[in-house]
Amino acid sequence: MSKKRIAILFSGQGSNLERLLEQLHKHTFNGVELEVVLTLTNKPKAGGIEKSRKYGIEPLVIDHTKFTSREAFDGAVVEAILNAKIDLVVLAGFMRILSPVFTKNIKAINLHPSLLPLFKGANAIKESYEANTLNAGVSVHW
């Protein structure tokens, strides 16, 4: 049976993180054993930290405010992912715009709370609601 090591990156309360842990952590799908071995946040007080601990995973906190540039922060995140020998990265409420330092080195699935490209950025849900759109949804992209 093959095994896949998963990392989940988050910034906030961790509602997506918790759902992913419920569905993926230590589960087997089609003969593939899945294990979330890394949870990572850029916010030292993120609510998702406790949700991660509930599953026995001590989250790695890499505070983006401690870095002089976006690229330096992304480099630290890339290093952590590579050191953990991750097979799949999921961005689940990770509220950072990632630089090429990340995107050229890490393949990731991003969960975005709007239909792209209609509403981008951190306030996508609010902007979608305020725009009175007839269609709303989420985007999942690789």
XYZ file of C-alpha atoms in Angstrom:
142
model
C 0.000 0.000 0.000
C 1.388 3.405 -0.902
C 1.471 6.266 1.574
C 1.040 9.971 0.944
C 2.229 12.659 3.335
C 0.012 15.756 3.408
C 0.623 19.314 4.600
C -2.206 21.760 5.272
C -1.460 25.485 5.453
C -3.922 27.802 7.222
C -4.111 31.294 8.711
C -7.340 31.608 10.655
C -9.859 29.665 12.687
C -9.143 26.467 10.806
C -12.638 25.409 9.743
C -11.298 24.063 6.437
C -8.326 22.557 8.270
C -10.639 20.696 10.631
C -12.785 19.286 7.794
C -9.672 18.136 5.938
C -8.268 16.488 9.060
C -11.584 14.692 9.626
C -11.654 13.362 6.068
C -7.992 12.751 5.266
C -5.857 12.218 8.360
C -5.013 8.545 8.790
C -7.544 7.409 6.188
C -7.117 5.135 3.185
C -8.593 5.878 -0.247
C -8.233 3.533 -3.209
C -5.315 1.747 -1.601
C -3.478 4.958 -0.726
C -2.839 5.605 2.957
C -3.102 9.331 3.738
C -1.574 11.078 6.704
C -1.453 14.759 7.530
C 2.067 15.119 8.891
C 2.397 18.902 8.793
C 0.050 21.736 9.581
C 1.529 25.178 9.155
C 0.253 28.647 9.964
C 1.630 32.136 9.531
C -0.360 33.443 12.523
C 0.863 32.623 16.063
C -2.666 33.017 17.483
C -4.620 31.279 14.711
C -7.631 29.368 16.007
C -6.702 26.414 13.830
C -3.709 25.690 16.061
C -5.930 24.012 18.660
C -7.848 22.115 15.966
C -4.577 20.697 14.698
C -3.515 19.679 18.205
C -6.854 17.899 18.651
C -5.623 15.464 15.982
C -2.234 15.044 17.633
C -0.414 17.291 15.178
C 1.679 20.093 16.634
C 1.419 22.892 14.068
C 4.463 24.693 12.798
C 4.131 28.452 13.224
C 6.149 30.576 10.814
C 5.161 34.159 11.584
C 5.279 36.169 8.364
C 5.788 39.413 10.302
C 9.255 38.215 11.347
C 10.534 38.298 7.750
C 11.790 41.288 5.777
C 10.189 40.163 2.520
C 7.461 37.942 1.121
C 10.148 35.896 -0.634
C 12.069 35.274 2.597
C 8.904 34.062 4.314
C 7.982 31.849 1.364
C 11.506 30.410 1.404
C 11.082 29.363 5.033
C 7.730 27.722 4.225
C 9.216 25.891 1.227
C 12.092 24.638 3.381
C 9.679 23.293 6.016
C 7.595 21.496 3.377
C 10.619 19.977 1.658
C 12.158 18.889 4.984
C 8.908 17.099 5.897
C 8.988 15.187 2.578
C 5.432 16.208 1.723
C 3.588 14.635 -1.218
C 0.586 16.984 -1.278
C 0.122 20.542 0.007
C -3.351 21.978 0.583
C -3.812 25.717 1.085
C -6.919 25.881 3.261
C -7.571 29.449 4.299
C -3.885 30.346 4.019
C -4.223 34.095 3.668
C -0.966 34.871 1.909
C -0.276 35.764 -1.690
C 2.520 33.397 -2.583
C 5.589 34.471 -4.517
C 7.387 32.464 -7.200
C 9.738 31.262 -4.445
C 6.791 29.111 -3.331
C 4.945 28.481 -6.596
C 8.013 27.332 -8.540
C 9.007 24.847 -5.829
C 5.745 23.533 -4.372
C 2.719 22.081 -6.116
C -0.381 22.798 -4.065
C -4.152 22.649 -4.147
C -5.687 25.994 -3.202
C -9.191 26.318 -1.752
C -10.541 29.817 -2.517
C -13.909 31.037 -1.185
C -15.244 32.520 -4.435
C -15.633 31.825 -8.105
C -12.374 33.091 -9.537
C -11.647 35.497 -11.079
C -14.738 37.351 -9.835
C -13.648 37.954 -6.253
C -9.997 37.659 -5.307
C -8.192 38.191 -2.047
C -8.982 38.048 1.613
C -12.482 39.548 1.441
C -13.912 37.382 -1.333
C -16.998 36.225 0.584
C -17.895 39.731 1.767
C -17.364 41.219 -1.700
C -19.428 38.469 -3.303
C -22.301 39.109 -0.894
C -22.147 42.884 -1.276
C -22.103 42.621 -5.083
C -25.523 40.933 -5.014
C -24.357 38.319 -7.508
C -26.747 35.623 -8.659
C -24.017 32.990 -8.649
C -21.594 32.222 -5.873
C -19.301 29.344 -5.120
C -15.750 28.270 -4.447
C -12.704 27.621 -6.585
C -10.314 24.735 -6.126
C -7.215 24.950 -8.258
C -3.832 23.235 -8.581
